[in-house]
XYZ file of C-alpha atoms in Angstrom:
105
model
C -2.745 13.238 -20.700
C -6.023 11.510 -21.362
C -5.942 7.943 -20.186
C -8.218 5.183 -21.430
C -8.618 1.708 -19.957
C -6.322 2.604 -17.055
C -5.561 0.562 -14.012
C -3.663 1.206 -10.745
C -0.523 -0.722 -10.251
C 0.968 0.317 -6.926
C 2.064 3.948 -7.100
C 1.647 4.074 -10.876
C -1.331 4.283 -13.191
C -1.066 2.304 -16.430
C -3.294 2.815 -19.423
C -3.510 3.869 -23.050
C -2.708 7.493 -23.917
C -5.464 8.753 -26.256
C -3.877 12.150 -26.904
C -0.535 10.615 -28.028
C -0.132 11.528 -31.658
C 1.527 9.117 -33.987
C 1.856 6.419 -31.340
C 0.032 3.134 -31.383
C -2.894 3.078 -28.951
C -1.581 -0.071 -27.148
C 1.495 1.810 -25.811
C 1.085 2.010 -22.028
C 1.729 5.306 -20.407
C 2.871 5.352 -16.788
C 2.108 8.291 -14.573
C 2.686 8.656 -10.806
C -0.458 8.861 -8.623
C -0.875 11.386 -5.897
C -0.442 9.999 -2.363
C -4.215 10.429 -1.536
C -5.140 8.520 -4.708
C -2.879 5.475 -4.128
C -5.250 3.624 -1.729
C -8.497 5.307 -2.725
C -10.445 2.031 -3.238
C -8.926 0.104 -0.346
C -11.468 -1.369 2.011
C -14.433 -0.883 -0.296
C -15.294 -4.596 -0.336
C -15.226 -4.868 3.396
C -17.649 -1.916 3.882
C -20.365 -3.862 2.010
C -23.004 -5.770 3.883
C -21.484 -9.027 5.182
C -24.555 -11.259 4.663
C -26.321 -9.297 1.999
C -27.785 -12.542 0.419
C -29.604 -13.330 3.686
C -31.906 -10.397 3.061
C -33.514 -12.087 0.045
C -37.128 -13.030 0.301
C -36.502 -16.719 0.041
C -34.594 -16.628 3.376
C -37.343 -14.690 5.215
C -40.645 -15.769 6.680
C -43.460 -13.626 8.030
C -46.333 -14.132 10.221
C -49.013 -12.158 12.066
C -51.547 -12.542 14.786
C -54.343 -10.135 15.765
C -51.868 -8.212 18.047
C -48.478 -8.497 16.324
C -46.645 -8.994 13.115
C -43.131 -10.508 12.670
C -40.343 -11.274 10.135
C -37.785 -13.854 10.780
C -35.005 -15.800 8.959
C -35.993 -19.302 7.831
C -34.028 -22.569 7.957
C -30.273 -22.529 7.644
C -30.296 -18.735 7.148
C -31.689 -18.512 10.706
C -28.821 -20.492 12.069
C -26.187 -18.469 10.163
C -27.744 -15.089 11.232
C -27.940 -16.154 14.906
C -24.401 -17.480 15.078
C -23.137 -14.291 13.626
C -25.222 -11.960 15.773
C -24.845 -13.786 19.139
C -21.199 -14.816 18.728
C -21.828 -18.540 18.941
C -19.580 -21.367 17.715
C -20.060 -22.992 14.325
C -18.155 -24.898 11.627
C -17.378 -22.864 8.536
C -17.484 -26.093 6.544
C -18.357 -29.675 7.316
C -14.724 -30.736 7.835
C -13.463 -27.562 9.562
C -12.912 -27.210 13.306
C -15.508 -25.115 15.176
C -14.835 -21.390 15.320
C -16.254 -18.864 17.716
C -17.567 -15.849 15.777
C -17.332 -12.240 17.003
C -20.519 -10.964 18.763
C -22.292 -8.221 16.750
C -24.571 -5.744 18.413
């Protein structure tokens, strides 16, 4: 069976059967997924960098002296990065209660 525009729905895969002769293309075919395929994409979002937007150039500042060079976060980005790295307390929003973040090494 050749599936087109398929999606996972629990233990089943739903899509359009291209090889089905004489059937309209919008008829959904349901086939069972193998156990190792059922949660194949689970956790993919959590494995991405947590603060990936902080790495943009607008959040970084650089400087140099005759003996050293450095790169640092600037402004509010500096506060967010240090709270996350050091495990400090911060408010997720202006009206929320303070939360202690987990320390990252």
